[in-house]
CSV table of C-alpha atoms in Angstrom, one decimal:
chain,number,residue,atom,x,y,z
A,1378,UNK,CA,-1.0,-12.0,-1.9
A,1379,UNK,CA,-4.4,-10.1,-2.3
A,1380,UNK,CA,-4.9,-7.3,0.5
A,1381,UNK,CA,-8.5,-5.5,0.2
A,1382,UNK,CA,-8.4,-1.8,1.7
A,1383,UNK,CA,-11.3,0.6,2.8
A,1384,UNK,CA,-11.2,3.1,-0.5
A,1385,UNK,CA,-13.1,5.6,2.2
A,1386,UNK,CA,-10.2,5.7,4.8
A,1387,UNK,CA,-7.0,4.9,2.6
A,1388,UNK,CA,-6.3,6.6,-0.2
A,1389,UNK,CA,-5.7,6.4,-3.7
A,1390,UNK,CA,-2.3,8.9,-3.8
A,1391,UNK,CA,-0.6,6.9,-0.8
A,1392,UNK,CA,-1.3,3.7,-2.3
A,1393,UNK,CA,0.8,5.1,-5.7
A,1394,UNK,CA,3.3,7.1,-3.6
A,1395,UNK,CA,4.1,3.6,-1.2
A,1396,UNK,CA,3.7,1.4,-4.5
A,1397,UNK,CA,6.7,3.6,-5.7
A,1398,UNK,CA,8.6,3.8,-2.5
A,1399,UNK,CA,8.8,0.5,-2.8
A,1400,UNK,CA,9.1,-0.9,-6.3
A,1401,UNK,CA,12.2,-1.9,-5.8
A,1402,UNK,CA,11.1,-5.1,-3.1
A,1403,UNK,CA,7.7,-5.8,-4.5
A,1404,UNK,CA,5.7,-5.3,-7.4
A,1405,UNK,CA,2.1,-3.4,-6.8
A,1406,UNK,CA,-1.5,-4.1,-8.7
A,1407,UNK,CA,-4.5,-2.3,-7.4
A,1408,UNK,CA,-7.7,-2.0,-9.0
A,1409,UNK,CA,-10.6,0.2,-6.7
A,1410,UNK,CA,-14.3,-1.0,-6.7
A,1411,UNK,CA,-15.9,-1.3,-3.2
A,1412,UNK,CA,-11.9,-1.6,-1.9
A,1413,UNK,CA,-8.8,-1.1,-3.3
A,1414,UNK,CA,-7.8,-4.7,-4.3
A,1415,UNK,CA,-3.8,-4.8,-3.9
A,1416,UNK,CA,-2.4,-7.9,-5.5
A,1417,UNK,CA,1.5,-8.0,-4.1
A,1418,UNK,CA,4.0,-10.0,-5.5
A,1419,UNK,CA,7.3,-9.8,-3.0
A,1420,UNK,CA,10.7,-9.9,-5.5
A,1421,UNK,CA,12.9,-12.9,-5.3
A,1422,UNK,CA,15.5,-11.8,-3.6
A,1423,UNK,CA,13.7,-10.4,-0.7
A,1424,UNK,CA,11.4,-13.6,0.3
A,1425,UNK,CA,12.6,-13.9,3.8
A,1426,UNK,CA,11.9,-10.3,4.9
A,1427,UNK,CA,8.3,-11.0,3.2
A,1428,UNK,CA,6.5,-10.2,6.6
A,1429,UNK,CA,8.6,-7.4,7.1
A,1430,UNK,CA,8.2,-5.8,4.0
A,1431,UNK,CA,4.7,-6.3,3.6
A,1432,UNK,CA,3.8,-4.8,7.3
A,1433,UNK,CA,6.1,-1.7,6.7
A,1434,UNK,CA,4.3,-1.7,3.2
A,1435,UNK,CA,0.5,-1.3,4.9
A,1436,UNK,CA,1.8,0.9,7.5
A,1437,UNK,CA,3.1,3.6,5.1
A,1438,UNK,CA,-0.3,3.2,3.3
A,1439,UNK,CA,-2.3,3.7,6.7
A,1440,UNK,CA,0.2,6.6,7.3
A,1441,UNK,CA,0.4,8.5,4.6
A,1442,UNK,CA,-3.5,8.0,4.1
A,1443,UNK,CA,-4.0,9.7,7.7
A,1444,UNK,CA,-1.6,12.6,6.7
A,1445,UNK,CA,-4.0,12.8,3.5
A,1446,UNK,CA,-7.4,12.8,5.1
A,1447,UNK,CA,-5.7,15.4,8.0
A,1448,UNK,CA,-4.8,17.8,5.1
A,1449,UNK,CA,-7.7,17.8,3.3
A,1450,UNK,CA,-10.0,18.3,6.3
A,1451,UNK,CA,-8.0,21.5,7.1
Protein backbone atom coordinates (compact mmCIF):
# COMPACT_ATOMS: atom_id res chain seq x y z
CA UNK A 1 0.00 0.00 0.00
CA UNK A 2 1.31 3.50 -0.99
CA UNK A 3 0.02 6.35 1.32
CA UNK A 4 1.19 10.07 0.11
CA UNK A 5 1.43 12.56 3.11
CA UNK A 6 1.57 16.49 3.14
CA UNK A 7 5.56 16.88 4.01
CA UNK A 8 4.30 20.67 5.25
CA UNK A 9 1.85 19.35 7.96
CA UNK A 10 3.34 15.83 8.98
CA UNK A 11 6.57 15.41 9.81
CA UNK A 12 9.66 13.73 9.06
CA UNK A 13 10.56 12.64 12.97
CA UNK A 14 6.94 11.19 13.55
CA UNK A 15 7.02 9.32 10.51
CA UNK A 16 10.50 7.47 11.91
CA UNK A 17 9.39 7.53 15.54
CA UNK A 18 5.63 5.59 14.33
CA UNK A 19 7.74 3.57 11.59
CA UNK A 20 9.63 2.29 14.82
CA UNK A 21 6.71 1.96 17.11
CA UNK A 22 5.56 -0.18 14.90
CA UNK A 23 8.12 -2.37 13.11
CA UNK A 24 7.02 -5.12 14.66
CA UNK A 25 3.30 -5.31 12.49
CA UNK A 26 4.50 -3.64 9.37
CA UNK A 27 7.40 -2.81 7.60
CA UNK A 28 7.84 1.19 6.61
CA UNK A 29 9.51 2.80 3.19
CA UNK A 30 9.25 6.51 2.76
CA UNK A 31 10.99 8.52 0.41
CA UNK A 32 9.92 12.75 0.68
CA UNK A 33 9.67 14.79 -2.64
CA UNK A 34 6.47 16.93 -2.97
CA UNK A 35 4.92 14.26 -0.10
CA UNK A 36 6.22 11.77 1.90
CA UNK A 37 5.63 8.55 -0.12
CA UNK A 38 5.03 5.67 2.55
CA UNK A 39 5.00 2.31 0.87
CA UNK A 40 3.49 -0.20 3.83
CA UNK A 41 3.84 -3.72 3.68
CA UNK A 42 1.42 -5.28 6.76
CA UNK A 43 3.47 -8.66 8.26
CA UNK A 44 1.94 -11.98 7.69
CA UNK A 45 0.73 -12.70 10.68
CA UNK A 46 -1.15 -9.60 11.28
CA UNK A 47 -3.41 -9.51 7.83
CA UNK A 48 -6.69 -9.47 9.40
CA UNK A 49 -6.13 -6.44 11.78
CA UNK A 50 -4.69 -4.65 8.36
CA UNK A 51 -7.35 -1.81 8.72
CA UNK A 52 -6.71 -1.59 12.12
CA UNK A 53 -3.22 -1.35 12.13
CA UNK A 54 -2.84 0.88 9.33
CA UNK A 55 -5.57 3.65 10.81
CA UNK A 56 -3.80 3.52 14.23
CA UNK A 57 -0.58 3.74 12.15
CA UNK A 58 -1.75 7.30 10.33
CA UNK A 59 -3.27 8.49 13.44
CA UNK A 60 -0.03 8.34 15.49
CA UNK A 61 1.67 10.04 12.45
CA UNK A 62 -1.09 12.95 12.34
CA UNK A 63 -0.55 12.99 16.27
CA UNK A 64 2.73 13.06 16.92
CA UNK A 65 3.08 15.55 13.78
CA UNK A 66 0.56 18.03 15.66
CA UNK A 67 2.65 17.66 19.01
CA UNK A 68 5.73 18.52 16.66
CA UNK A 69 4.43 21.61 14.84
CA UNK A 70 2.84 22.74 18.53
CA UNK A 71 6.40 22.57 20.00
CA UNK A 72 8.24 24.15 17.57
CA UNK A 73 5.83 27.11 17.21
CA UNK A 74 6.39 27.78 20.96
Amino acid sequence: MIIKLDPHFYTQSAVENVAQQFNDYLSVEFTIKEAFCLRMNINEAYLSDAPLIINTFLTNILDLSIQDIMHNER
